[in-house]
Tab-separated table of C-alpha atoms (C1' of nucleotides) in Angstrom:
chain	number	residue	atom	x	y	z
A	1	MET	CA	-5.134	-121.009	112.737
A	2	TYR	CA	-2.360	-123.043	114.279
A	3	ILE	CA	-0.903	-125.857	112.503
A	4	MET	CA	0.468	-128.482	114.781
A	5	LYS	CA	2.537	-129.995	112.022
A	6	ASP	CA	3.257	-133.576	112.778
A	7	GLU	CA	1.446	-133.180	116.008
A	8	ILE	CA	-1.753	-133.568	114.190
A	9	PRO	CA	-2.750	-137.163	114.623
A	10	SER	CA	-4.519	-139.244	112.152
A	11	CYS	CA	-6.798	-140.572	114.800
A	12	MET	CA	-8.184	-137.551	116.640
A	13	LEU	CA	-11.391	-138.568	118.171
A	14	GLU	CA	-14.083	-136.493	119.612
A	15	PHE	CA	-14.293	-136.038	123.281
A	16	PRO	CA	-16.930	-137.856	125.333
A	17	MET	CA	-19.874	-135.490	125.646
A	18	ASP	CA	-21.301	-136.994	128.800
A	19	SER	CA	-20.885	-133.887	130.916
A	20	SER	CA	-22.491	-135.564	133.883
A	21	SER	CA	-19.639	-137.947	134.179
A	22	PHE	CA	-17.078	-135.570	132.852
A	23	LYS	CA	-15.407	-134.160	135.940
A	24	PRO	CA	-11.775	-134.132	135.410
A	25	SER	CA	-9.862	-132.226	137.904
A	26	THR	CA	-6.662	-132.047	135.974
A	27	LEU	CA	-5.471	-131.964	132.469
A	28	PHE	CA	-4.337	-135.483	132.928
A	29	ASP	CA	-7.789	-136.448	133.925
A	30	LEU	CA	-8.827	-135.074	130.653
A	31	PHE	CA	-6.124	-137.029	129.125
A	32	ASP	CA	-7.533	-140.123	130.758
A	33	LEU	CA	-10.737	-139.532	129.069
A	34	PHE	CA	-8.993	-139.146	125.846
A	35	SER	CA	-7.232	-142.422	126.432
A	36	ALA	CA	-10.479	-144.100	127.262
A	37	ALA	CA	-12.115	-142.770	124.190
A	38	THR	CA	-9.198	-143.679	121.938
A	39	THR	CA	-7.612	-146.709	123.435
A	40	PRO	CA	-8.441	-149.767	121.374
A	41	PRO	CA	-9.432	-152.974	123.112
A	42	PRO	CA	-6.458	-154.155	125.047
A	43	PRO	CA	-4.366	-156.775	123.442
A	44	PRO	CA	-4.143	-160.180	124.983
A	45	PRO	CA	-2.120	-159.807	128.201
A	46	SER	CA	1.352	-160.525	127.482
A	47	SER	CA	4.409	-158.912	129.022
A	48	SER	CA	3.024	-155.529	129.873
A	49	SER	CA	1.511	-155.127	133.236
A	50	SER	CA	-2.048	-154.018	133.718
A	51	SER	CA	-0.868	-150.865	135.167
A	52	ASP	CA	1.210	-150.050	132.222
A	53	ARG	CA	-1.748	-150.767	130.067
A	54	LEU	CA	-3.995	-148.616	132.134
A	55	LEU	CA	-1.529	-145.808	132.043
A	56	ASN	CA	-1.012	-146.419	128.310
A	57	ILE	CA	2.649	-146.277	128.890
A	58	PRO	CA	4.798	-148.814	127.249
A	59	SER	CA	7.155	-150.430	129.748
A	60	THR	CA	9.920	-147.906	130.082
A	61	PRO	CA	10.741	-146.802	126.651
A	62	ASN	CA	14.367	-146.311	125.976
A	63	SER	CA	15.028	-148.372	129.020
A	64	SER	CA	17.064	-151.463	129.212
A	65	SER	CA	14.008	-153.556	128.825
A	66	ASP	CA	13.648	-152.207	125.324
A	67	THR	CA	17.263	-152.224	124.492
A	68	GLY	CA	17.799	-155.661	125.995
A	69	ASP	CA	21.327	-156.277	126.949
A	70	LEU	CA	22.722	-153.258	125.209
A	71	ASP	CA	25.803	-151.670	126.579
A	72	PRO	CA	24.508	-148.692	128.427
A	73	PHE	CA	27.116	-146.579	126.717
A	74	ASN	CA	25.919	-147.551	123.307
A	75	LYS	CA	22.255	-147.946	123.805
A	76	HIS	CA	21.573	-144.567	122.416
A	77	LYS	CA	23.186	-145.618	119.144
A	78	LEU	CA	21.116	-148.800	118.842
A	79	LYS	CA	17.529	-147.719	119.165
A	80	PRO	CA	14.875	-150.353	119.622
A	81	LYS	CA	13.530	-151.660	116.370
A	82	ASN	CA	9.907	-151.367	117.397
A	83	LYS	CA	9.836	-147.695	117.324
A	84	ASN	CA	6.636	-147.779	115.383
A	85	ILE	CA	5.016	-149.762	118.155
A	86	LYS	CA	6.211	-147.219	120.623
A	87	ARG	CA	4.872	-144.406	118.698
A	88	ALA	CA	1.572	-146.028	118.290
A	89	THR	CA	1.211	-146.778	121.987
A	90	GLN	CA	2.494	-143.558	123.436
A	91	PRO	CA	-0.551	-141.366	123.905
A	92	ARG	CA	0.068	-137.754	123.359
A	93	PHE	CA	-1.878	-134.596	123.558
A	94	ALA	CA	-0.932	-131.048	122.845
A	95	PHE	CA	-2.224	-127.776	123.912
A	96	MET	CA	-1.384	-124.202	123.254
A	97	THR	CA	-0.703	-121.702	125.916
A	98	LYS	CA	-0.313	-117.956	125.608
A	99	THR	CA	2.550	-117.224	127.872
A	100	GLU	CA	5.878	-115.618	127.871
A	101	MET	CA	7.307	-118.581	129.759
A	102	ASP	CA	8.944	-121.150	127.674
A	103	HIS	CA	8.546	-123.852	130.216
A	104	LEU	CA	5.324	-124.004	132.164
A	105	ASP	CA	5.423	-125.271	135.656
A	106	ASP	CA	2.943	-128.059	135.752
A	107	GLY	CA	3.892	-129.412	139.136
A	108	TYR	CA	6.236	-132.080	137.895
A	109	ARG	CA	9.957	-132.009	137.609
A	110	TRP	CA	11.278	-132.011	134.148
A	111	ARG	CA	14.681	-132.376	132.720
A	112	LYS	CA	15.561	-130.946	129.469
A	113	TYR	CA	17.321	-133.446	127.319
A	114	GLY	CA	17.382	-131.859	123.949
A	115	GLN	CA	16.588	-128.868	121.851
A	116	LYS	CA	16.231	-128.732	118.176
A	117	ALA	CA	15.592	-126.150	115.594
A	118	VAL	CA	12.283	-126.660	113.899
A	119	LYS	CA	11.850	-126.234	110.293
A	120	ASN	CA	9.791	-123.267	109.225
A	121	SER	CA	10.021	-121.915	112.702
A	122	PRO	CA	12.515	-119.516	114.168
A	123	TYR	CA	12.018	-120.932	117.544
A	124	PRO	CA	13.679	-124.098	118.749
A	125	ARG	CA	11.740	-127.090	120.160
A	126	SER	CA	12.681	-128.230	123.614
A	127	TYR	CA	12.457	-131.724	124.793
A	128	TYR	CA	11.747	-132.439	128.382
A	129	ARG	CA	11.538	-135.761	130.307
A	130	CYS	CA	9.983	-136.317	133.700
A	131	THR	CA	12.798	-136.741	136.220
A	132	THR	CA	10.875	-139.188	138.312
A	133	ALA	CA	12.398	-142.689	138.154
A	134	GLY	CA	10.276	-145.043	136.097
A	135	CYS	CA	8.203	-142.283	134.673
A	136	GLY	CA	8.703	-142.014	131.025
A	137	VAL	CA	6.542	-139.050	130.347
A	138	LYS	CA	7.977	-136.606	127.926
A	139	LYS	CA	6.950	-133.255	126.693
A	140	ARG	CA	7.901	-131.037	123.841
A	141	VAL	CA	7.686	-127.303	124.122
A	142	GLU	CA	7.913	-125.063	121.182
A	143	ARG	CA	6.797	-121.581	120.472
A	144	SER	CA	4.446	-120.909	117.692
A	145	SER	CA	6.062	-119.392	114.572
A	146	HIS	CA	2.743	-117.725	113.896
A	147	ASP	CA	2.416	-116.083	117.211
A	148	PRO	CA	5.606	-116.022	119.360
A	149	SER	CA	3.444	-115.490	122.436
A	150	VAL	CA	1.925	-118.954	122.048
A	151	VAL	CA	3.673	-121.914	123.374
A	152	VAL	CA	2.685	-125.359	122.170
A	153	THR	CA	3.198	-128.051	124.674
A	154	THR	CA	2.944	-131.661	123.742
A	155	TYR	CA	2.767	-134.311	126.398
A	156	GLU	CA	3.662	-137.864	125.674
A	157	GLY	CA	2.670	-140.569	128.099
A	158	GLN	CA	1.125	-140.333	131.451
A	159	HIS	CA	2.716	-139.855	134.899
A	160	ASN	CA	2.516	-143.004	137.013
A	161	HIS	CA	3.199	-141.034	140.139
A	162	GLN	CA	2.007	-138.097	142.058
A	163	SER	CA	3.406	-134.702	141.490
A	164	PRO	CA	6.708	-134.631	143.288
A	165	ILE	CA	6.079	-131.229	144.669
A	166	LEU	CA	3.016	-132.239	146.562
A	167	PRO	CA	4.529	-133.758	149.650
A	168	ARG	CA	6.507	-130.762	150.251
A	169	GLY	CA	3.532	-128.519	149.918
A	170	SER	CA	4.175	-124.954	150.712
A	171	LEU	CA	7.840	-125.656	151.295
A	172	SER	CA	8.280	-126.048	147.627
A	173	PRO	CA	9.237	-122.897	145.817
A	174	SER	CA	7.526	-124.317	142.791
A	175	ILE	CA	4.252	-124.755	144.496
A	176	SER	CA	4.471	-121.397	146.099
A	177	THR	CA	5.228	-119.619	142.836
A	178	SER	CA	3.045	-121.703	140.596
A	179	ALA	CA	0.161	-123.108	142.551
A	180	ALA	CA	-0.225	-120.327	144.937
A	181	LEU	CA	0.056	-117.531	142.401
A	182	HIS	CA	-1.576	-119.414	139.582
A	183	PRO	CA	-4.331	-121.477	141.103
A	184	PRO	CA	-5.731	-123.444	138.210
A	185	SER	CA	-2.412	-123.665	136.512
A	186	LEU	CA	-0.867	-126.597	134.978
A	187	LEU	CA	-0.528	-128.578	138.173
A	188	PHE	CA	-1.541	-132.008	136.872
A	189	GLN	CA	-2.807	-134.665	139.100
A	190	HIS	CA	-2.840	-132.497	142.104
A	191	GLN	CA	-5.352	-134.264	144.323
A	192	GLN	CA	-4.885	-131.664	147.080
A	193	TYR	CA	-5.448	-128.811	144.788
A	194	THR	CA	-8.770	-127.166	145.512
A	195	TYR	CA	-9.734	-125.638	142.342
A	196	THR	CA	-12.978	-127.004	141.113
A	197	TYR	CA	-13.746	-128.059	137.652
A	198	THR	CA	-17.283	-127.191	136.590
A	199	PRO	CA	-18.147	-129.235	133.570
A	200	PRO	CA	-19.730	-127.269	130.886
A	201	PRO	CA	-23.032	-128.358	129.664
A	202	PRO	CA	-22.970	-130.480	126.530
A	203	PRO	CA	-23.569	-127.632	124.075
A	204	PRO	CA	-20.709	-125.525	125.345
A	205	MET	CA	-18.564	-128.592	125.464
A	206	GLU	CA	-18.189	-128.074	121.773
A	207	VAL	CA	-15.537	-129.384	119.570
A	208	VAL	CA	-14.109	-126.638	117.510
A	209	ARG	CA	-12.655	-127.968	114.381
A	210	CYS	CA	-9.939	-125.721	113.255
A	211	GLY	CA	-9.054	-126.072	109.615
A	212	GLY	CA	-11.240	-129.070	109.454
A	213	PHE	CA	-9.214	-131.475	111.448
A	214	GLU	CA	-8.242	-130.033	114.777
A	215	PRO	CA	-10.687	-130.758	117.445
A	216	MET	CA	-10.576	-128.064	120.065
A	217	PHE	CA	-12.201	-128.767	123.422
A	218	HIS	CA	-13.621	-126.373	125.737
A	219	CYS	CA	-12.420	-128.411	128.560
A	220	PHE	CA	-12.067	-126.072	131.497
A	221	GLY	CA	-14.715	-124.770	133.629
A	222	GLN	CA	-16.055	-121.545	134.716
A	223	GLU	CA	-12.806	-120.027	135.696
A	224	ARG	CA	-11.353	-120.645	132.317
A	225	ARG	CA	-14.381	-119.538	130.472
A	226	ARG	CA	-14.451	-116.306	132.354
A	227	ILE	CA	-11.325	-115.097	130.873
A	228	GLY	CA	-12.708	-114.738	127.478
A	229	GLY	CA	-15.525	-112.902	125.864
A	230	SER	CA	-17.779	-112.841	128.891
A	231	SER	CA	-17.250	-109.905	131.010
A	232	PRO	CA	-15.335	-111.019	134.064
A	233	SER	CA	-16.207	-109.545	137.391
A	234	SER	CA	-13.261	-108.126	139.142
A	235	ALA	CA	-14.213	-110.103	142.212
A	236	SER	CA	-14.302	-113.481	140.555
A	237	PHE	CA	-11.612	-112.794	138.089
A	238	LYS	CA	-8.663	-113.055	140.322
A	239	ASP	CA	-7.019	-115.924	138.682
A	240	HIS	CA	-3.961	-114.864	136.723
A	241	GLY	CA	-2.516	-118.207	136.441
A	242	LEU	CA	-1.058	-119.883	133.477
A	243	LEU	CA	-4.168	-121.462	132.247
A	244	GLN	CA	-5.656	-118.097	132.068
A	245	ASP	CA	-3.274	-117.484	129.265
A	246	MET	CA	-4.425	-120.448	127.304
A	247	ILE	CA	-5.922	-119.289	124.099
A	248	VAL	CA	-7.798	-120.389	121.146
A	249	PRO	CA	-6.204	-118.614	118.329
A	250	SER	CA	-8.848	-119.478	115.816
A	251	SER	CA	-11.751	-118.978	118.088
A	252	SER	CA	-13.178	-115.912	119.580
A	253	SER	CA	-13.778	-117.526	122.977
A	254	SER	CA	-11.123	-118.260	125.377
A	255	SER	CA	-10.517	-121.972	125.873
A	256	LEU	CA	-7.833	-124.487	125.837
A	257	HIS	CA	-6.785	-126.410	122.843
A	258	ILE	CA	-6.093	-130.016	123.581
A	259	LEU	CA	-5.156	-132.098	120.686
A	260	LYS	CA	-5.344	-135.736	121.426
A	261	GLU	CA	-2.677	-137.665	119.832
A	262	GLU	CA	-1.765	-141.221	119.672
B	1	DC	C1'	28.569	-131.614	144.727
B	2	DG	C1'	24.294	-132.762	142.705
B	3	DG	C1'	21.026	-131.425	139.435
B	4	DC	C1'	20.108	-129.061	135.472
B	5	DT	C1'	20.970	-126.906	130.782
B	6	DT	C1'	23.464	-126.562	126.593
B	7	DT	C1'	24.987	-128.472	122.509
B	8	DG	C1'	26.958	-131.218	118.974
B	9	DA	C1'	26.655	-135.770	117.224
B	10	DC	C1'	24.133	-139.727	116.186
B	11	DC	C1'	20.129	-142.529	114.842
B	12	DT	C1'	15.745	-143.272	112.495
B	13	DG	C1'	11.834	-142.497	109.600
B	14	DC	C1'	10.201	-140.673	105.552
B	15	DG	C1'	9.788	-138.547	101.078
B	16	DC	C1'	11.838	-138.021	96.651
C	1	DG	C1'	19.931	-144.658	97.858
C	2	DC	C1'	20.126	-140.038	99.481
C	3	DG	C1'	19.075	-136.106	101.989
C	4	DC	C1'	16.279	-133.893	105.335
C	5	DA	C1'	14.025	-133.354	109.578
C	6	DG	C1'	12.792	-135.026	114.018
C	7	DG	C1'	14.145	-137.209	118.165
C	8	DT	C1'	17.676	-138.700	121.539
C	9	DC	C1'	22.038	-139.176	123.911
C	10	DA	C1'	25.659	-137.747	126.813
C	11	DA	C1'	29.764	-134.882	127.690
C	12	DA	C1'	30.691	-130.453	129.242
C	13	DG	C1'	29.630	-126.609	131.645
C	14	DC	C1'	26.803	-123.831	134.774
C	15	DC	C1'	24.537	-122.891	139.084
C	16	DG	C1'	22.717	-122.910	143.746
DNA sequence: CGGCTTTGACCTGCGC
DNA sequence: GCGCAGGTCAAAGCCG
């Protein structure tokens, strides 16, 4: 069993089970569903735009709007007081991936802004931020102390833009090495990507509770479910992408653990 | 030279 | 109040 430490939210909700309408094409589509299921009724419209609310992204955390007229050279020393509010409104979800790579290529450009040693873990935790201007999405990447081959990735926020590698298409070395070689990999919000998600029927769309509080979702389709216990045919089993490495440590079947956070 | 990583320092929240 | 741990910043260095 994999403990997500503080990643475990107090408000994990079960996933919508309506498979007929459940056709996410990306992990962030899944995340949208999470948000829809977990987002409380919107507060009275005030300062935040509707798009911000829709994206569930507070208006530019750590930006000058939060820090007011802070000296840019000192703003990191005077954090906004409403950190609790920020934490409460920043949606997060985490998933575990079995990979040797520390930083999965999900189609977005990330900038590493920090690394910290984690208590009770010999492996450091890395902090990444989306490099797109105005996009405050962050992610944390850490290797499981229980299984070094497992990487726990925690996303915080939602991208408000397309994947920056899309317009360049095949010209991008990233898309060529990740998308081409790893079809259903972590290329979130790739409208042009052609892998098809086949929603599992309601029963397979099970929520696996690990340790009594971790909802685990079988949220990927046939391709993902092929990788596990079922005997994959060599013809259809040609996906060796990153998602293929996603595991369920506590479950016998292969699937992806997505831990909705708030 | 621009973008990225590394790394030490700083800040904040939380438990005792 | 204090100490610890997590999260963030930005200077410095690296690299293509």
